[in-house]
C-alpha positions as CSV (number, residue, x, y, z in Angstrom):
1,M,-9.8,-3.2,-1.0
2,S,-10.3,-1.9,-4.5
3,N,-13.2,0.3,-3.5
4,P,-11.8,3.2,-1.6
5,A,-15.3,4.2,-0.4
6,R,-13.8,1.9,1.9
7,N,-13.2,3.4,5.2
8,P,-9.7,4.9,5.3
9,I,-8.4,2.4,8.0
10,G,-9.4,-0.6,5.9
11,R,-12.1,-1.0,3.4
12,R,-13.6,-4.2,4.7
13,A,-14.5,-3.5,8.3
14,F,-17.4,-6.0,8.4
15,L,-16.5,-7.9,11.6
16,R,-16.4,-5.1,14.2
17,G,-15.7,-6.2,17.7
18,G,-13.4,-5.6,20.7
19,L,-9.7,-5.5,20.0
20,T,-7.2,-7.6,21.8
21,V,-3.7,-6.1,21.9
22,T,-1.0,-8.6,20.8
23,A,2.7,-8.3,20.6
24,A,4.3,-7.7,17.3
25,G,5.6,-10.9,15.7
26,A,9.3,-11.3,15.6
27,L,11.2,-11.7,12.3
28,G,10.2,-15.1,11.1
29,L,12.1,-17.1,8.5
30,A,10.8,-20.5,9.5
31,D,8.2,-22.2,7.3
32,P,5.6,-23.9,9.6
33,L,3.1,-24.5,6.8
34,L,5.2,-26.2,4.1
35,A,3.1,-28.6,2.0
36,G,5.7,-29.8,-0.4
37,A,7.5,-28.7,-3.6
38,T,5.9,-27.8,-6.9
39,E,7.3,-28.7,-10.3
40,S,9.3,-25.5,-10.3
41,G,11.0,-26.7,-7.1
42,A,9.4,-23.9,-5.0
43,L,8.3,-24.9,-1.5
44,A,4.6,-24.4,-1.2
45,P,2.9,-23.4,2.1
46,A,-0.3,-25.1,3.0
47,I,-3.1,-23.1,1.3
48,H,-6.8,-24.1,1.9
49,G,-8.8,-23.8,-1.3
50,T,-12.2,-22.3,-1.8
51,G,-13.8,-25.8,-1.8
52,V,-12.3,-26.6,1.6
53,W,-13.6,-23.6,3.5
54,G,-17.1,-23.6,1.9
55,A,-17.0,-20.7,-0.6
56,R,-20.1,-19.8,-2.5
57,P,-19.8,-20.0,-6.3
58,A,-18.7,-16.8,-8.0
59,K,-21.6,-14.7,-9.4
60,G,-19.8,-14.3,-12.7
61,A,-17.0,-15.6,-14.8
62,I,-13.5,-15.3,-13.2
63,S,-11.1,-13.6,-15.5
64,V,-7.7,-15.3,-15.9
65,L,-4.9,-13.6,-17.7
66,N,-2.2,-15.5,-19.5
67,S,0.5,-13.3,-17.9
68,R,2.3,-13.2,-14.6
69,P,1.6,-10.6,-11.9
70,V,4.5,-8.4,-11.2
71,K,4.0,-7.3,-7.6
72,I,2.4,-8.3,-4.3
73,I,0.2,-5.9,-2.3
74,V,-0.3,-6.5,1.4
75,H,-3.6,-5.5,3.2
76,H,-5.2,-5.9,6.6
77,T,-8.9,-6.7,7.1
78,A,-9.4,-4.0,9.7
79,T,-11.3,-6.5,11.8
80,A,-10.9,-7.5,15.4
81,N,-7.5,-8.8,16.6
82,V,-9.1,-12.0,17.8
83,T,-7.3,-14.6,19.9
84,D,-9.1,-17.5,18.2
85,Y,-6.3,-18.8,16.1
86,S,-8.1,-22.0,14.9
87,L,-8.5,-23.2,11.4
88,A,-12.3,-23.1,11.9
89,R,-11.9,-19.3,12.6
90,A,-9.9,-18.9,9.4
91,F,-12.6,-20.6,7.4
92,A,-15.3,-18.5,9.0
93,L,-13.4,-15.4,8.3
94,S,-13.1,-16.3,4.6
95,R,-16.8,-16.9,4.4
96,S,-17.5,-13.6,6.0
97,I,-15.2,-11.7,3.7
98,Q,-16.8,-13.4,0.6
99,N,-20.3,-12.6,1.8
100,Y,-19.4,-9.0,2.4
101,H,-17.6,-8.5,-0.9
102,M,-20.4,-10.2,-2.9
103,D,-23.5,-8.9,-1.0
104,S,-22.4,-5.4,0.2
105,N,-19.8,-4.5,-2.5
106,G,-21.6,-6.2,-5.3
107,W,-18.5,-8.0,-6.5
108,I,-18.6,-11.4,-8.3
109,D,-16.4,-13.0,-5.6
110,T,-13.9,-12.4,-2.8
111,G,-11.7,-9.4,-3.8
112,Q,-8.3,-10.6,-2.8
113,H,-6.4,-13.7,-3.9
114,F,-5.5,-15.0,-0.5
115,T,-6.3,-14.5,3.2
116,N,-3.8,-15.0,6.0
117,S,-5.5,-15.5,9.5
118,R,-4.1,-14.5,12.8
119,G,-3.5,-18.2,13.4
120,G,-1.2,-18.3,10.4
121,H,-3.8,-20.3,8.2
122,I,-3.8,-19.3,4.6
123,T,-7.0,-19.6,2.5
124,E,-7.7,-19.0,-1.2
125,G,-9.8,-15.9,-1.7
126,R,-11.0,-15.4,-5.3
127,H,-11.7,-18.7,-7.1
128,R,-9.0,-20.1,-9.3
129,S,-6.3,-18.1,-7.5
130,L,-4.6,-21.1,-6.1
131,A,-4.5,-23.1,-9.4
132,A,-3.0,-20.0,-11.1
133,L,-0.4,-19.6,-8.4
134,N,0.6,-23.2,-8.5
135,G,0.9,-23.1,-12.3
136,G,3.0,-19.9,-12.1
137,T,2.1,-18.5,-15.6
138,Q,-1.4,-17.0,-15.2
139,H,-3.0,-14.3,-13.1
140,V,-6.6,-14.0,-11.8
141,V,-8.0,-10.5,-12.1
142,S,-9.0,-9.4,-8.7
143,A,-10.6,-6.5,-6.8
144,H,-8.3,-5.5,-4.0
145,T,-6.5,-2.4,-5.1
146,S,-7.8,0.2,-7.6
147,G,-5.6,0.4,-10.7
148,Q,-3.6,-2.7,-9.8
149,N,-5.9,-5.6,-10.1
150,N,-4.6,-6.8,-13.5
151,V,-1.0,-6.9,-12.3
152,A,-0.8,-7.4,-8.6
153,L,-1.5,-10.3,-6.1
154,G,-3.5,-9.3,-3.0
155,I,-3.0,-10.7,0.5
156,E,-5.5,-9.9,3.2
157,N,-4.1,-10.3,6.8
158,E,-6.7,-10.7,9.4
159,G,-6.6,-8.0,12.0
160,L,-6.2,-4.2,12.5
161,Y,-2.6,-3.2,12.5
162,T,-2.7,0.6,13.2
163,S,-1.0,0.3,16.6
164,V,-0.1,-3.4,17.0
165,G,1.6,-6.0,14.8
166,P,0.6,-9.4,13.5
167,T,1.1,-12.6,15.5
168,T,4.3,-14.6,15.1
169,A,2.4,-17.3,13.3
170,Q,0.7,-14.8,11.0
171,W,4.0,-13.2,10.2
172,N,5.7,-16.5,9.4
173,S,2.9,-17.5,7.1
174,L,3.0,-14.2,5.4
175,V,6.7,-14.6,4.7
176,A,6.1,-18.2,3.4
177,L,3.3,-17.1,1.1
178,C,5.2,-14.1,-0.3
179,R,8.2,-16.3,-0.8
180,Y,6.2,-18.9,-2.7
181,M,4.5,-16.1,-4.8
182,C,7.8,-14.6,-5.7
183,Q,9.3,-17.9,-6.7
184,Q,6.4,-19.0,-8.7
185,Y,5.9,-15.8,-10.6
186,R,9.6,-14.6,-10.6
187,I,8.6,-11.5,-8.6
188,A,11.5,-9.6,-6.9
189,A,11.1,-9.3,-3.2
190,S,11.5,-5.6,-3.6
191,Q,8.1,-5.6,-5.4
192,I,6.1,-6.1,-2.2
193,Y,3.9,-3.1,-1.4
194,G,1.2,-2.0,0.9
195,H,-2.3,-0.9,-0.2
196,R,-1.6,2.7,0.8
197,D,1.2,2.8,-1.9
198,Y,-1.6,3.0,-4.5
199,N,-4.8,4.2,-2.9
200,N,-5.8,6.8,-0.3
201,T,-6.1,4.4,2.6
202,A,-4.4,3.7,5.9
203,C,-4.3,0.0,5.0
204,P,-2.4,-2.2,6.0
205,G,-2.1,-0.1,9.2
206,N,1.0,1.9,10.3
207,V,2.6,-1.0,12.1
208,L,2.3,-3.7,9.4
209,Y,3.2,-1.1,6.7
210,G,6.2,-0.1,8.7
211,R,7.4,-3.7,8.7
212,L,7.3,-4.1,4.9
213,P,11.0,-3.4,4.5
214,E,11.6,-6.3,7.0
215,L,9.1,-8.4,5.0
216,R,11.0,-7.8,1.8
217,R,14.3,-8.8,3.4
218,A,12.8,-11.9,5.1
219,V,11.3,-13.1,1.8
220,A,14.6,-12.5,0.0
221,A,16.5,-14.4,2.7
222,A,14.0,-17.3,2.5
223,M,14.7,-17.5,-1.2
224,G,18.4,-17.6,-0.6
225,E,18.9,-14.2,-2.3
226,R,21.8,-12.2,-0.9
227,E,21.5,-9.1,-3.1
228,R,20.8,-5.8,-1.3
229,I,17.0,-5.1,-1.3
230,V,16.1,-1.6,-2.5
231,D,12.8,-0.4,-1.0
232,P,10.5,1.2,-3.6
233,V,10.0,5.0,-3.5
234,T,6.4,5.7,-2.7
235,W,4.1,8.6,-1.7
236,P,3.7,9.2,2.1
237,L,0.4,9.0,3.8
238,L,-0.9,12.0,5.8
239,Q,-4.0,11.8,8.0
240,P,-5.8,13.9,10.6
241,G,-3.7,14.6,13.6
242,D,-0.4,14.5,11.8
243,R,1.9,17.4,12.0
244,G,5.2,18.6,10.6
245,E,7.0,19.6,7.5
246,K,5.2,17.2,5.1
247,V,1.8,18.4,6.4
248,L,2.9,22.0,5.7
249,V,4.0,21.0,2.2
250,A,0.6,19.4,1.6
251,Q,-1.1,22.6,2.9
252,R,1.0,24.7,0.5
253,L,0.0,22.4,-2.4
254,L,-3.7,22.6,-1.4
255,H,-3.4,26.4,-1.5
256,H,-1.8,26.0,-4.9
257,A,-4.9,24.0,-5.9
258,G,-7.2,26.8,-4.8
259,E,-8.0,25.7,-1.2
260,R,-7.1,29.1,0.3
261,G,-8.9,28.4,3.6
262,V,-6.4,25.8,4.6
263,P,-4.0,27.0,7.4
264,L,-0.3,27.0,6.8
265,D,0.7,25.7,10.2
266,G,1.8,22.1,9.6
267,V,-1.1,20.6,11.5
268,F,-3.6,18.3,9.8
269,D,-6.7,19.9,11.3
270,P,-10.4,19.6,10.3
271,R,-10.0,22.4,7.6
272,T,-7.1,20.5,6.0
273,D,-9.2,17.3,6.2
274,E,-12.1,19.0,4.5
275,A,-9.9,20.4,1.7
276,A,-8.3,16.9,1.2
277,R,-11.9,15.5,0.8
278,R,-12.8,18.2,-1.8
279,L,-9.7,17.3,-3.7
280,E,-10.6,13.6,-3.7
281,T,-14.0,14.5,-5.1
282,R,-12.5,16.6,-7.8
283,I,-10.1,13.9,-9.0
284,G,-12.7,11.2,-8.9
285,V,-11.5,9.0,-6.0
286,A,-13.4,7.9,-2.9
287,E,-13.6,10.5,-0.1
288,T,-11.3,9.6,2.8
289,G,-9.8,12.9,4.0
290,L,-6.3,11.4,3.6
291,V,-3.5,12.8,1.5
292,G,-2.0,9.7,0.0
293,A,-1.0,7.9,-3.2
294,E,-3.9,9.2,-5.2
295,S,-3.8,12.8,-3.9
296,W,-0.1,13.7,-4.2
297,P,0.1,13.3,-8.0
298,A,-2.9,15.5,-8.3
299,L,-1.5,18.2,-6.0
300,I,2.0,18.3,-7.4
301,P,2.6,20.2,-10.7
302,A,4.1,18.0,-13.5
303,A,7.2,20.2,-13.5
304,L,8.4,23.3,-11.7
305,R,11.3,25.2,-13.2
306,K,13.3,28.4,-13.0
307,G,10.9,31.4,-13.3
308,D,8.0,29.7,-11.6
309,R,6.5,31.2,-8.4
310,G,3.8,30.5,-5.8
311,D,2.8,28.0,-3.2
312,A,4.0,25.0,-5.1
313,V,7.5,26.5,-5.4
314,H,7.4,27.4,-1.7
315,A,6.5,23.7,-0.9
316,V,9.4,22.3,-2.9
317,Q,11.8,24.8,-1.3
318,L,10.7,23.7,2.2
319,L,11.5,20.1,1.2
320,L,14.9,21.0,-0.2
321,V,15.8,22.9,3.0
322,A,14.6,19.9,5.1
323,N,16.9,17.7,3.0
324,G,19.9,19.9,3.8
325,L,20.0,21.9,0.6
326,R,20.6,25.7,0.5
327,T,17.8,27.7,-1.1
328,P,15.5,30.5,-0.2
329,A,12.0,29.5,0.9
330,D,10.2,32.4,-0.7
331,G,8.1,30.9,-3.4
332,E,10.5,32.2,-6.2
333,Y,12.1,29.5,-8.4
334,T,15.4,31.3,-8.9
335,G,18.8,30.0,-9.9
336,A,19.6,29.1,-6.3
337,T,16.5,26.8,-6.1
338,E,17.4,25.3,-9.5
339,T,20.9,24.6,-8.3
340,A,19.5,23.0,-5.1
341,V,17.2,20.8,-7.1
342,R,20.0,19.7,-9.4
343,E,22.2,18.9,-6.4
344,F,19.5,16.8,-4.8
345,Q,18.8,14.9,-8.1
346,T,22.5,14.2,-8.5
347,G,22.8,12.9,-4.9
348,H,19.9,10.5,-5.5
349,Q,21.0,9.4,-9.0
350,L,18.2,11.1,-10.7
351,P,18.5,13.0,-14.0
352,A,20.1,16.3,-12.9
353,T,17.7,18.6,-14.8
354,G,17.2,21.2,-12.2
355,V,13.4,20.8,-12.8
356,A,11.3,19.6,-10.0
357,D,9.3,16.8,-11.6
358,Q,7.1,14.3,-9.7
359,L,9.8,11.7,-9.3
360,T,12.0,14.3,-7.6
361,W,9.1,15.2,-5.3
362,Q,8.7,11.5,-4.4
363,Y,12.3,11.4,-3.3
364,L,12.1,14.7,-1.5
365,L,9.0,13.4,0.5
366,R,10.7,10.2,1.7
């Protein structure tokens, strides 16, 4: 959650226990938790407020903005994949999360706005979040994603989704909750993100993160929208054990940043991990050893252009070649590289400047 000292799998691993493998939930458009329609006409899923599950009072004033959030960020709790799907379990989880956030993190209240249990039960997280959502015009300042808490809604999904997916009930309730949020706040379904899109973290797990395009389309379909959903362009996440072209690109960029002891072999080994941690320390973010949304902008030069040379140029050339463009991969930004960059930008409807800026890198790294 908004404290990347958070462990890189999830930041809230406070209920450690044995994991039970569960099958990934199928695409769910049904709404098993509908509680009625609001004044806006949006169908509201059943959401259990803080008073129902026995929340402690917040330790400070809850800040409420007179503005609408503009995006939704999906998390996982990185806790055990329990098979207790009861409402009592959902309430106990909410109390545990609040205790951890207030007593261990020192926050005034639960960090996220809502929690979605493996049984598909939705509970209010931070106080006043439910009233704000039902009203549709205000936003409760939260503590779930660094840099986004004034503009984004946060949903915690109970479980660890690095190698398995959510239950069907949990998936259906996630669709229903996102649909209601989008309708109440006029948020486009394309504006549903994962925590890793903003911070160096593996949250919400590779499996759940991989299903976000499916979630966006399920939410749009549930709202009756037929427009084509365009998935956002985000930074990739690299972690120890990964290998391939993107790892080699990251290693080249670490070299460019002064980490000359990093191998150039495309394998995310311990030396690459150590260099990634040193970078995080230098840029003032929590140390995770991941190369993610906070590291890429620090590694990539603001702009590379004709006449530049070195490891960063070599890295962009590797990506151009991987995307089917013709350019030498020699670390020299010549006319051939400029032409390749311009062709790539034109093909992706970007300004065809021939300069490799950070937006061009984001598209190259997709």
